[in-house]
Amino acid sequence: MLACPCSAFNLRATAAPANPDISDPEPEPKVRKLKGSPQFNRWYRARALRSGHKLERPSHGTGALEVNPSAQRTSGTLSLEPTSTANDSDREVEVTDSGKPIYMVSDGTGWTAEHSVNAALGQFEHCLVDRGCPVNTHLFSGIDDVERLMEIIKQAAKEGALLVYTLADPSMAESAKQACKLWGIPSTDILGPITEAIAAHLGVSPSGLPRGAAGRNIPLSDEYFRRIEAVEFTIKQDDGALPQNLSKADIVLTGVSRTGKTPLSIYLAQKGYKVANVPIVKGVALPKGLFEVDPEKVFGLTINPLVLQTIRKARAKSLGFGDNARSNYSEMAYVKEELEFARKVFAQNPTWPVIEVTGKAIEETAAVILRLYHD
């Protein structure tokens, strides 16, 4: 860990490390309790209710985190002790989820932690979307003080959760590391190791502040405005609108309905690419501009007919169409005909790369498109 002028918090326990609920045999005087915030209480109860579990409120003392102001200080180090309290039953609940919990803690938006965990889960086949994963992920963003951090870590210990954190402040990261070690919580620091490696490589100390933190002056670059322009362009060109502007697009996506053209377009736009998407509908002529733009900009999307039918049925249901309402839109015969029509369009334009999107996340499809685009 890089040196930091901020003093790190040293955690010690007078009870067994693996159980934060065990009381101190000799409590120190003038103990100040750190009770859970109302926001955390509401979050925890809401999650339990959404999961269909019953909230059990113990009538007696339950574990809480306390700071002992009389604890011995050495070089500005504050000692925290897990102790028990008899008046915290309003906050404590016992919930057993069907999946193993993963807590993601960040002092920023949590984007890095969330995407890192999702990328890692993608390495396990049983965690794919269509199979159901025995894991429950919970994101805690904007955690910028030790009290809130310790409260979350304590709850992670109660649930037997894995803690993954991205904390820019070295003292906060060290506090999380020591608390997890104290209470036997498996943990991973995502941001720390890479930050240290880059700092050593550049010979420059990091700021220790999360992106977007107060006091950080991040100028609006040309890239920022380019992304804003790309998003505005992409929204205006959605679903075949304004075909006369196809020549201005960096990337043009085409395919039958529900192949993910719109979300893929928005994702690429956020990376700074102007994207237009043109739907292929059986019996409807495609705009002439589609065949006049640079063919290396055009990408066809195709999908498995069974998967497409399932997606279209769900879409029809969300629009209020009942199971008895007949529509060619989600009929298998029509789905196959429309995919065959699209295949013929692609065959007549062999320069267009055709990408199979079945089972692919938007990020995966985007990575393929950008690789082909830049090659």
mmCIF file of C-alpha atoms in Angstrom:
data_model
loop_
_atom_site.group_PDB
_atom_site.id
_atom_site.type_symbol
_atom_site.label_atom_id
_atom_site.label_comp_id
_atom_site.label_asym_id
_atom_site.label_seq_id
_atom_site.Cartn_x
_atom_site.Cartn_y
_atom_site.Cartn_z
ATOM 1 C CA MET A 1 0.000 0.000 0.000
ATOM 2 C CA LEU A 2 1.349 3.422 -0.901
ATOM 3 C CA ALA A 3 2.277 5.774 1.859
ATOM 4 C CA CYS A 4 -0.422 8.283 2.703
ATOM 5 C CA PRO A 5 -0.455 11.246 5.091
ATOM 6 C CA CYS A 6 -3.808 10.016 6.350
ATOM 7 C CA SER A 7 -3.474 7.759 9.368
ATOM 8 C CA ALA A 8 -4.692 4.216 8.839
ATOM 9 C CA PHE A 9 -7.212 2.661 11.179
ATOM 10 C CA ASN A 10 -5.862 -0.282 13.125
ATOM 11 C CA LEU A 11 -8.487 -2.828 14.079
ATOM 12 C CA ARG A 12 -8.096 -5.235 16.971
ATOM 13 C CA ALA A 13 -10.444 -7.661 18.668
ATOM 14 C CA THR A 14 -10.765 -8.914 22.175
ATOM 15 C CA ALA A 15 -13.121 -11.653 21.005
ATOM 16 C CA ALA A 16 -12.781 -14.479 18.522
ATOM 17 C CA PRO A 17 -11.935 -12.945 15.095
ATOM 18 C CA ALA A 18 -14.483 -14.980 13.176
ATOM 19 C CA ASN A 19 -17.487 -13.835 15.188
ATOM 20 C CA PRO A 20 -18.166 -10.076 15.434
ATOM 21 C CA ASP A 21 -21.157 -10.709 17.722
ATOM 22 C CA ILE A 22 -19.165 -11.850 20.748
ATOM 23 C CA SER A 23 -19.154 -9.286 23.542
ATOM 24 C CA ASP A 24 -16.077 -7.778 25.131
ATOM 25 C CA PRO A 25 -15.598 -9.481 28.507
ATOM 26 C CA GLU A 26 -14.411 -6.171 29.987
ATOM 27 C CA PRO A 27 -16.070 -3.251 28.168
ATOM 28 C CA GLU A 28 -14.180 0.002 28.270
ATOM 29 C CA PRO A 29 -15.891 3.061 29.792
ATOM 30 C CA LYS A 30 -17.421 5.858 27.725
ATOM 31 C CA VAL A 31 -18.228 3.699 24.756
ATOM 32 C CA ARG A 32 -19.849 5.409 21.747
ATOM 33 C CA LYS A 33 -22.084 3.143 19.662
ATOM 34 C CA LEU A 34 -22.106 3.268 15.897
ATOM 35 C CA LYS A 35 -25.671 2.444 15.004
ATOM 36 C CA GLY A 36 -26.731 1.627 11.478
ATOM 37 C CA SER A 37 -27.926 4.453 9.323
ATOM 38 C CA PRO A 38 -31.647 4.589 8.457
ATOM 39 C CA GLN A 39 -30.707 4.223 4.787
ATOM 40 C CA PHE A 40 -28.851 0.995 5.470
ATOM 41 C CA ASN A 41 -31.729 -0.307 7.607
ATOM 42 C CA ARG A 42 -34.256 0.375 4.861
ATOM 43 C CA TRP A 43 -32.002 -1.185 2.232
ATOM 44 C CA TYR A 44 -31.496 -4.373 4.200
ATOM 45 C CA ARG A 45 -35.165 -4.849 5.051
ATOM 46 C CA ALA A 46 -36.249 -4.055 1.488
ATOM 47 C CA ARG A 47 -33.822 -6.616 0.093
ATOM 48 C CA ALA A 48 -35.089 -9.245 2.512
ATOM 49 C CA LEU A 49 -38.698 -8.548 1.581
ATOM 50 C CA ARG A 50 -37.913 -8.666 -2.138
ATOM 51 C CA SER A 51 -36.297 -12.059 -1.590
ATOM 52 C CA GLY A 52 -39.443 -13.333 0.132
ATOM 53 C CA HIS A 53 -37.758 -13.894 3.506
ATOM 54 C CA LYS A 54 -39.220 -13.132 6.889
ATOM 55 C CA LEU A 55 -37.461 -10.546 9.025
ATOM 56 C CA GLU A 56 -36.539 -11.921 12.424
ATOM 57 C CA ARG A 57 -35.963 -9.263 15.061
ATOM 58 C CA PRO A 58 -34.039 -10.614 18.028
ATOM 59 C CA SER A 59 -35.309 -9.403 21.362
ATOM 60 C CA HIS A 60 -31.920 -9.445 23.051
ATOM 61 C CA GLY A 61 -28.561 -7.896 22.334
ATOM 62 C CA THR A 62 -27.042 -8.313 18.934
ATOM 63 C CA GLY A 63 -23.651 -7.462 17.613
ATOM 64 C CA ALA A 64 -22.879 -3.829 16.884
ATOM 65 C CA LEU A 65 -19.725 -1.922 16.188
ATOM 66 C CA GLU A 66 -18.441 0.448 18.834
ATOM 67 C CA VAL A 67 -15.644 2.969 18.977
ATOM 68 C CA ASN A 68 -13.874 3.266 22.289
ATOM 69 C CA PRO A 69 -12.631 6.852 22.683
ATOM 70 C CA SER A 70 -10.407 5.791 25.564
ATOM 71 C CA ALA A 71 -8.661 3.184 23.440
ATOM 72 C CA GLN A 72 -4.933 3.601 23.333
ATOM 73 C CA ARG A 73 -3.768 5.768 20.423
ATOM 74 C CA THR A 74 -0.343 5.403 18.899
ATOM 75 C CA SER A 75 0.786 7.733 16.113
ATOM 76 C CA GLY A 76 -2.771 8.775 15.353
ATOM 77 C CA THR A 77 -4.081 5.198 15.114
ATOM 78 C CA LEU A 78 -7.664 4.572 16.203
ATOM 79 C CA SER A 79 -8.562 1.182 17.617
ATOM 80 C CA LEU A 80 -11.954 -0.322 16.770
ATOM 81 C CA GLU A 81 -13.447 -3.234 18.663
ATOM 82 C CA PRO A 82 -16.407 -5.481 17.772
ATOM 83 C CA THR A 83 -18.608 -5.561 20.866
ATOM 84 C CA SER A 84 -22.203 -6.238 21.763
ATOM 85 C CA THR A 85 -25.077 -3.948 22.614
ATOM 86 C CA ALA A 86 -28.491 -4.600 24.075
ATOM 87 C CA ASN A 87 -30.408 -1.803 22.369
ATOM 88 C CA ASP A 88 -29.848 -2.371 18.676
ATOM 89 C CA SER A 89 -32.570 -4.897 17.904
ATOM 90 C CA ASP A 90 -34.399 -2.464 15.625
ATOM 91 C CA ARG A 91 -31.559 -2.680 13.146
ATOM 92 C CA GLU A 92 -30.489 -6.301 13.287
ATOM 93 C CA VAL A 93 -32.229 -8.854 11.107
ATOM 94 C CA GLU A 94 -31.348 -12.409 10.218
ATOM 95 C CA VAL A 95 -31.863 -13.348 6.593
ATOM 96 C CA THR A 96 -30.691 -16.444 4.808
ATOM 97 C CA ASP A 97 -30.532 -16.021 1.045
ATOM 98 C CA SER A 98 -30.553 -18.914 -1.388
ATOM 99 C CA GLY A 99 -27.327 -17.709 -2.980
ATOM 100 C CA LYS A 100 -23.965 -16.767 -1.576
ATOM 101 C CA PRO A 101 -23.731 -12.992 -1.080
ATOM 102 C CA ILE A 102 -21.079 -10.765 -2.628
ATOM 103 C CA TYR A 103 -20.806 -7.238 -1.230
ATOM 104 C CA MET A 104 -19.342 -4.608 -3.558
ATOM 105 C CA VAL A 105 -18.199 -1.463 -1.762
ATOM 106 C CA SER A 106 -17.001 1.712 -3.446
ATOM 107 C CA ASP A 107 -16.340 5.317 -2.480
ATOM 108 C CA GLY A 108 -17.471 6.317 -5.977
ATOM 109 C CA THR A 109 -20.218 5.055 -8.262
ATOM 110 C CA GLY A 110 -19.235 1.399 -7.914
ATOM 111 C CA TRP A 111 -19.013 0.951 -11.684
ATOM 112 C CA THR A 112 -15.558 -0.627 -11.528
ATOM 113 C CA ALA A 113 -16.455 -3.064 -8.752
ATOM 114 C CA GLU A 114 -19.753 -4.059 -10.327
ATOM 115 C CA HIS A 115 -18.340 -4.675 -13.790
ATOM 116 C CA SER A 116 -15.324 -6.524 -12.419
ATOM 117 C CA VAL A 117 -17.561 -8.883 -10.445
ATOM 118 C CA ASN A 118 -19.863 -9.428 -13.417
ATOM 119 C CA ALA A 119 -16.885 -10.150 -15.663
ATOM 120 C CA ALA A 120 -15.593 -12.693 -13.162
ATOM 121 C CA LEU A 121 -19.023 -14.336 -12.799
ATOM 122 C CA GLY A 122 -19.061 -14.739 -16.573
ATOM 123 C CA GLN A 123 -16.276 -17.302 -16.162
ATOM 124 C CA PHE A 124 -18.707 -19.678 -14.433
ATOM 125 C CA GLU A 125 -21.229 -21.348 -16.721
ATOM 126 C CA HIS A 126 -23.811 -21.805 -13.960
ATOM 127 C CA CYS A 127 -23.798 -18.025 -13.474
ATOM 128 C CA LEU A 128 -25.065 -17.264 -16.964
ATOM 129 C CA VAL A 129 -28.307 -15.321 -17.152
ATOM 130 C CA ASP A 130 -30.367 -18.178 -18.548
ATOM 131 C CA ARG A 131 -29.255 -20.697 -15.929
ATOM 132 C CA GLY A 132 -29.588 -18.896 -12.657
ATOM 133 C CA CYS A 133 -26.579 -18.193 -10.475
ATOM 134 C CA PRO A 134 -26.425 -19.062 -6.754
ATOM 135 C CA VAL A 135 -24.903 -15.661 -6.030
ATOM 136 C CA ASN A 136 -26.520 -12.479 -4.701
ATOM 137 C CA THR A 137 -24.580 -9.295 -5.433
ATOM 138 C CA HIS A 138 -25.150 -6.093 -3.479
ATOM 139 C CA LEU A 139 -23.593 -2.755 -4.403
ATOM 140 C CA PHE A 140 -22.769 -0.073 -1.823
ATOM 141 C CA SER A 141 -21.639 3.121 -3.550
ATOM 142 C CA GLY A 142 -20.544 6.470 -2.150
ATOM 143 C CA ILE A 143 -19.082 4.950 1.027
ATOM 144 C CA ASP A 144 -16.784 7.768 2.113
ATOM 145 C CA ASP A 145 -16.386 7.358 5.882
ATOM 146 C CA VAL A 146 -15.100 4.572 8.118
ATOM 147 C CA GLU A 147 -18.256 4.262 10.225
ATOM 148 C CA ARG A 148 -20.411 3.366 7.237
ATOM 149 C CA LEU A 149 -17.690 1.083 5.916
ATOM 150 C CA MET A 150 -17.455 -0.826 9.205
ATOM 151 C CA GLU A 151 -21.231 -1.182 9.384
ATOM 152 C CA ILE A 152 -21.295 -2.826 5.965
ATOM 153 C CA ILE A 153 -18.339 -5.079 6.744
ATOM 154 C CA LYS A 154 -19.999 -6.162 9.983
ATOM 155 C CA GLN A 155 -23.140 -7.125 8.076
ATOM 156 C CA ALA A 156 -21.007 -8.975 5.517
ATOM 157 C CA ALA A 157 -19.518 -10.982 8.389
ATOM 158 C CA LYS A 158 -22.999 -11.878 9.614
ATOM 159 C CA GLU A 159 -24.076 -13.096 6.174
ATOM 160 C CA GLY A 160 -20.815 -14.849 5.342
ATOM 161 C CA ALA A 161 -20.368 -12.607 2.292
ATOM 162 C CA LEU A 162 -17.384 -12.042 0.051
ATOM 163 C CA LEU A 163 -16.342 -8.374 0.134
ATOM 164 C CA VAL A 164 -15.045 -6.735 -3.047
ATOM 165 C CA TYR A 165 -14.034 -3.110 -2.745
ATOM 166 C CA THR A 166 -12.695 -0.208 -4.781
ATOM 167 C CA LEU A 167 -11.625 2.450 -2.298
ATOM 168 C CA ALA A 168 -9.372 5.217 -3.611
ATOM 169 C CA ASP A 169 -8.425 6.494 -0.152
ATOM 170 C CA PRO A 170 -5.535 4.297 1.071
ATOM 171 C CA SER A 171 -6.609 4.643 4.709
ATOM 172 C CA MET A 172 -10.143 3.485 3.856
ATOM 173 C CA ALA A 173 -8.770 0.558 1.875
ATOM 174 C CA GLU A 174 -6.465 -0.385 4.760
ATOM 175 C CA SER A 175 -9.393 -0.187 7.197
ATOM 176 C CA ALA A 176 -11.410 -2.541 4.996
ATOM 177 C CA LYS A 177 -8.464 -4.926 4.720
ATOM 178 C CA GLN A 178 -7.859 -5.038 8.476
ATOM 179 C CA ALA A 179 -11.555 -5.379 9.332
ATOM 180 C CA CYS A 180 -11.970 -8.285 6.915
ATOM 181 C CA LYS A 181 -8.880 -9.939 8.361
ATOM 182 C CA LEU A 182 -10.179 -9.394 11.897
ATOM 183 C CA TRP A 183 -13.574 -10.943 11.228
ATOM 184 C CA GLY A 184 -12.464 -13.653 8.811
ATOM 185 C CA ILE A 185 -14.220 -12.182 5.774
ATOM 186 C CA PRO A 186 -12.858 -13.155 2.340
ATOM 187 C CA SER A 187 -12.111 -9.946 0.478
ATOM 188 C CA THR A 188 -10.551 -8.546 -2.700
ATOM 189 C CA ASP A 189 -9.147 -5.082 -3.267
ATOM 190 C CA ILE A 190 -9.698 -4.396 -6.965
ATOM 191 C CA LEU A 191 -8.386 -0.854 -7.199
ATOM 192 C CA GLY A 192 -5.398 -0.918 -4.845
ATOM 193 C CA PRO A 193 -2.964 -3.284 -6.624
ATOM 194 C CA ILE A 194 -3.389 -1.741 -10.082
ATOM 195 C CA THR A 195 -3.128 1.777 -8.637
ATOM 196 C CA GLU A 196 0.106 0.859 -6.866
ATOM 197 C CA ALA A 197 1.525 -0.710 -10.014
ATOM 198 C CA ILE A 198 0.736 2.359 -12.150
ATOM 199 C CA ALA A 199 2.087 4.711 -9.464
ATOM 200 C CA ALA A 200 5.353 2.777 -9.357
ATOM 201 C CA HIS A 201 5.536 2.747 -13.145
ATOM 202 C CA LEU A 202 4.873 6.480 -13.511
ATOM 203 C CA GLY A 203 6.756 7.528 -10.412
ATOM 204 C CA VAL A 204 3.772 9.634 -9.301
ATOM 205 C CA SER A 205 1.622 9.234 -6.181
ATOM 206 C CA PRO A 206 -2.144 8.813 -6.729
ATOM 207 C CA SER A 207 -4.590 11.433 -5.464
ATOM 208 C CA GLY A 208 -6.424 9.032 -3.151
ATOM 209 C CA LEU A 209 -9.744 10.580 -4.190
ATOM 210 C CA PRO A 210 -12.528 8.839 -6.104
ATOM 211 C CA ARG A 211 -13.514 10.167 -9.491
ATOM 212 C CA GLY A 212 -16.091 12.906 -9.154
ATOM 213 C CA ALA A 213 -15.087 13.691 -5.567
ATOM 214 C CA ALA A 214 -15.506 17.247 -4.338
ATOM 215 C CA GLY A 215 -12.349 19.246 -4.897
ATOM 216 C CA ARG A 216 -11.250 17.380 -7.991
ATOM 217 C CA ASN A 217 -11.060 19.599 -11.042
ATOM 218 C CA ILE A 218 -11.593 17.420 -14.088
ATOM 219 C CA PRO A 219 -11.755 19.572 -17.248
ATOM 220 C CA LEU A 220 -14.301 18.809 -19.944
ATOM 221 C CA SER A 221 -12.195 17.392 -22.753
ATOM 222 C CA ASP A 222 -12.863 17.138 -26.472
ATOM 223 C CA GLU A 223 -13.553 13.452 -25.947
ATOM 224 C CA TYR A 224 -16.351 14.310 -23.511
ATOM 225 C CA PHE A 225 -18.105 16.550 -26.032
ATOM 226 C CA ARG A 226 -17.532 13.967 -28.749
ATOM 227 C CA ARG A 227 -19.361 11.383 -26.673
ATOM 228 C CA ILE A 228 -22.244 13.749 -25.992
ATOM 229 C CA GLU A 229 -22.543 14.457 -29.720
ATOM 230 C CA ALA A 230 -22.415 10.731 -30.499
ATOM 231 C CA VAL A 231 -25.201 9.924 -28.040
ATOM 232 C CA GLU A 232 -27.425 12.700 -29.413
ATOM 233 C CA PHE A 233 -26.835 11.528 -32.990
ATOM 234 C CA THR A 234 -27.527 7.892 -32.102
ATOM 235 C CA ILE A 235 -30.811 8.654 -30.356
ATOM 236 C CA LYS A 236 -32.056 10.639 -33.360
ATOM 237 C CA GLN A 237 -31.107 7.794 -35.737
ATOM 238 C CA ASP A 238 -32.781 5.021 -33.746
ATOM 239 C CA ASP A 239 -34.935 2.437 -35.510
ATOM 240 C CA GLY A 240 -34.350 3.690 -39.062
ATOM 241 C CA ALA A 241 -35.184 7.340 -38.396
ATOM 242 C CA LEU A 242 -33.644 10.017 -40.653
ATOM 243 C CA PRO A 243 -32.138 7.619 -43.240
ATOM 244 C CA GLN A 244 -30.642 10.612 -45.067
ATOM 245 C CA ASN A 245 -28.099 10.874 -42.251
ATOM 246 C CA LEU A 246 -26.752 7.333 -42.567
ATOM 247 C CA SER A 247 -23.656 8.606 -44.336
ATOM 248 C CA LYS A 248 -22.751 10.629 -41.234
ATOM 249 C CA ALA A 249 -22.714 7.570 -38.989
ATOM 250 C CA ASP A 250 -19.503 5.865 -37.888
ATOM 251 C CA ILE A 251 -21.300 2.523 -37.524
ATOM 252 C CA VAL A 252 -24.586 1.281 -38.997
ATOM 253 C CA LEU A 253 -26.348 -1.719 -37.434
ATOM 254 C CA THR A 254 -29.042 -3.652 -39.255
ATOM 255 C CA GLY A 255 -31.084 -6.720 -38.388
ATOM 256 C CA VAL A 256 -34.599 -7.910 -37.633
ATOM 257 C CA SER A 257 -36.574 -6.603 -34.673
ATOM 258 C CA ARG A 258 -35.352 -7.570 -31.159
ATOM 259 C CA THR A 259 -31.765 -8.385 -32.094
ATOM 260 C CA GLY A 260 -30.558 -5.714 -29.684
ATOM 261 C CA LYS A 261 -29.823 -2.928 -32.148
ATOM 262 C CA THR A 262 -30.955 -0.040 -29.922
ATOM 263 C CA PRO A 263 -29.147 -0.946 -26.667
ATOM 264 C CA LEU A 264 -26.052 -1.863 -28.660
ATOM 265 C CA SER A 265 -26.200 1.488 -30.443
ATOM 266 C CA ILE A 266 -26.449 3.409 -27.170
ATOM 267 C CA TYR A 267 -23.572 1.427 -25.673
ATOM 268 C CA LEU A 268 -21.339 2.215 -28.653
ATOM 269 C CA ALA A 269 -22.435 5.852 -28.609
ATOM 270 C CA GLN A 270 -21.270 6.179 -25.021
ATOM 271 C CA LYS A 271 -17.838 5.209 -26.293
ATOM 272 C CA GLY A 272 -17.948 8.075 -28.775
ATOM 273 C CA TYR A 273 -19.212 6.397 -31.960
ATOM 274 C CA LYS A 274 -22.091 7.829 -33.966
ATOM 275 C CA VAL A 275 -24.357 4.855 -34.570
ATOM 276 C CA ALA A 276 -27.456 4.432 -36.733
ATOM 277 C CA ASN A 277 -29.595 1.306 -36.736
ATOM 278 C CA VAL A 278 -31.914 0.168 -39.506
ATOM 279 C CA PRO A 279 -34.544 -2.543 -38.902
ATOM 280 C CA ILE A 280 -35.067 -5.297 -41.444
ATOM 281 C CA VAL A 281 -38.774 -6.051 -41.801
ATOM 282 C CA LYS A 282 -40.094 -8.638 -44.243
ATOM 283 C CA GLY A 283 -41.982 -6.914 -47.057
ATOM 284 C CA VAL A 284 -40.641 -3.437 -46.225
ATOM 285 C CA ALA A 285 -38.046 -1.909 -48.511
ATOM 286 C CA LEU A 286 -34.769 -0.905 -46.894
ATOM 287 C CA PRO A 287 -33.647 2.724 -47.327
ATOM 288 C CA LYS A 288 -31.379 3.327 -50.331
ATOM 289 C CA GLY A 289 -28.909 5.121 -48.110
ATOM 290 C CA LEU A 290 -28.073 1.830 -46.399
ATOM 291 C CA PHE A 291 -26.533 0.531 -49.639
ATOM 292 C CA GLU A 292 -24.769 3.791 -50.446
ATOM 293 C CA VAL A 293 -22.721 4.191 -47.255
ATOM 294 C CA ASP A 294 -19.258 2.698 -46.871
ATOM 295 C CA PRO A 295 -19.964 -1.068 -46.551
ATOM 296 C CA GLU A 296 -17.217 -1.406 -43.969
ATOM 297 C CA LYS A 297 -19.388 0.654 -41.598
ATOM 298 C CA VAL A 298 -22.399 -1.675 -41.840
ATOM 299 C CA PHE A 299 -22.821 -4.651 -39.477
ATOM 300 C CA GLY A 300 -25.604 -7.225 -39.680
ATOM 301 C CA LEU A 301 -27.052 -8.845 -36.574
ATOM 302 C CA THR A 302 -28.658 -12.273 -36.515
ATOM 303 C CA ILE A 303 -30.023 -14.511 -33.766
ATOM 304 C CA ASN A 304 -31.320 -18.015 -33.099
ATOM 305 C CA PRO A 305 -35.032 -18.226 -34.081
ATOM 306 C CA LEU A 306 -36.094 -19.938 -30.831
ATOM 307 C CA VAL A 307 -34.408 -17.255 -28.751
ATOM 308 C CA LEU A 308 -35.881 -14.526 -30.947
ATOM 309 C CA GLN A 309 -39.377 -15.948 -30.572
ATOM 310 C CA THR A 310 -39.006 -16.018 -26.787
ATOM 311 C CA ILE A 311 -37.833 -12.399 -26.728
ATOM 312 C CA ARG A 312 -40.664 -11.295 -29.015
ATOM 313 C CA LYS A 313 -43.278 -13.069 -26.911
ATOM 314 C CA ALA A 314 -41.986 -11.291 -23.828
ATOM 315 C CA ARG A 315 -42.050 -8.004 -25.705
ATOM 316 C CA ALA A 316 -45.632 -8.582 -26.886
ATOM 317 C CA LYS A 317 -46.684 -9.398 -23.337
ATOM 318 C CA SER A 318 -45.067 -6.225 -21.997
ATOM 319 C CA LEU A 319 -47.108 -4.264 -24.543
ATOM 320 C CA GLY A 320 -50.321 -5.748 -23.153
ATOM 321 C CA PHE A 321 -50.998 -8.479 -25.708
ATOM 322 C CA GLY A 322 -52.414 -11.598 -24.065
ATOM 323 C CA ASP A 323 -51.500 -15.179 -24.924
ATOM 324 C CA ASN A 324 -54.731 -15.525 -26.930
ATOM 325 C CA ALA A 325 -53.971 -12.526 -29.136
ATOM 326 C CA ARG A 326 -52.542 -13.781 -32.416
ATOM 327 C CA SER A 327 -49.777 -11.818 -34.039
ATOM 328 C CA ASN A 328 -47.265 -12.714 -36.739
ATOM 329 C CA TYR A 329 -44.664 -10.847 -34.746
ATOM 330 C CA SER A 330 -43.945 -13.755 -32.394
ATOM 331 C CA GLU A 331 -45.149 -16.670 -34.532
ATOM 332 C CA MET A 332 -42.311 -19.108 -35.241
ATOM 333 C CA ALA A 333 -43.146 -19.364 -38.949
ATOM 334 C CA TYR A 334 -42.967 -15.591 -39.334
ATOM 335 C CA VAL A 335 -39.812 -15.359 -37.222
ATOM 336 C CA LYS A 336 -38.072 -17.856 -39.490
ATOM 337 C CA GLU A 337 -39.298 -16.093 -42.624
ATOM 338 C CA GLU A 338 -38.031 -12.743 -41.386
ATOM 339 C CA LEU A 339 -34.634 -14.183 -40.442
ATOM 340 C CA GLU A 340 -34.408 -15.812 -43.859
ATOM 341 C CA PHE A 341 -35.266 -12.497 -45.500
ATOM 342 C CA ALA A 342 -32.496 -10.833 -43.497
ATOM 343 C CA ARG A 343 -30.075 -13.610 -44.463
ATOM 344 C CA LYS A 344 -30.728 -12.938 -48.135
ATOM 345 C CA VAL A 345 -30.093 -9.210 -47.604
ATOM 346 C CA PHE A 346 -26.788 -10.040 -45.946
ATOM 347 C CA ALA A 347 -25.877 -12.474 -48.731
ATOM 348 C CA GLN A 348 -26.433 -9.743 -51.314
ATOM 349 C CA ASN A 349 -24.006 -7.546 -49.375
ATOM 350 C CA PRO A 350 -21.108 -9.886 -48.569
ATOM 351 C CA THR A 351 -18.914 -7.024 -47.343
ATOM 352 C CA TRP A 352 -21.132 -6.552 -44.304
ATOM 353 C CA PRO A 353 -19.914 -8.622 -41.341
ATOM 354 C CA VAL A 354 -22.783 -10.643 -39.851
ATOM 355 C CA ILE A 355 -22.594 -11.149 -36.087
ATOM 356 C CA GLU A 356 -24.453 -13.857 -34.195
ATOM 357 C CA VAL A 357 -25.800 -12.228 -31.017
ATOM 358 C CA THR A 358 -27.439 -15.275 -29.427
ATOM 359 C CA GLY A 359 -26.299 -15.580 -25.828
ATOM 360 C CA LYS A 360 -23.945 -12.606 -26.116
ATOM 361 C CA ALA A 361 -23.957 -9.656 -23.769
ATOM 362 C CA ILE A 362 -24.035 -6.192 -25.341
ATOM 363 C CA GLU A 363 -20.424 -5.657 -24.286
ATOM 364 C CA GLU A 364 -19.346 -8.836 -26.097
ATOM 365 C CA THR A 365 -21.094 -7.897 -29.333
ATOM 366 C CA ALA A 366 -19.720 -4.359 -29.121
ATOM 367 C CA ALA A 367 -16.184 -5.707 -28.664
ATOM 368 C CA VAL A 368 -16.531 -7.796 -31.846
ATOM 369 C CA ILE A 369 -17.900 -4.837 -33.818
ATOM 370 C CA LEU A 370 -15.169 -2.460 -32.670
ATOM 371 C CA ARG A 371 -12.442 -4.981 -33.398
ATOM 372 C CA LEU A 372 -13.736 -5.450 -36.943
ATOM 373 C CA TYR A 373 -14.336 -1.722 -37.346
ATOM 374 C CA HIS A 374 -10.787 -0.762 -36.422
ATOM 375 C CA ASP A 375 -9.202 -3.667 -38.311
#
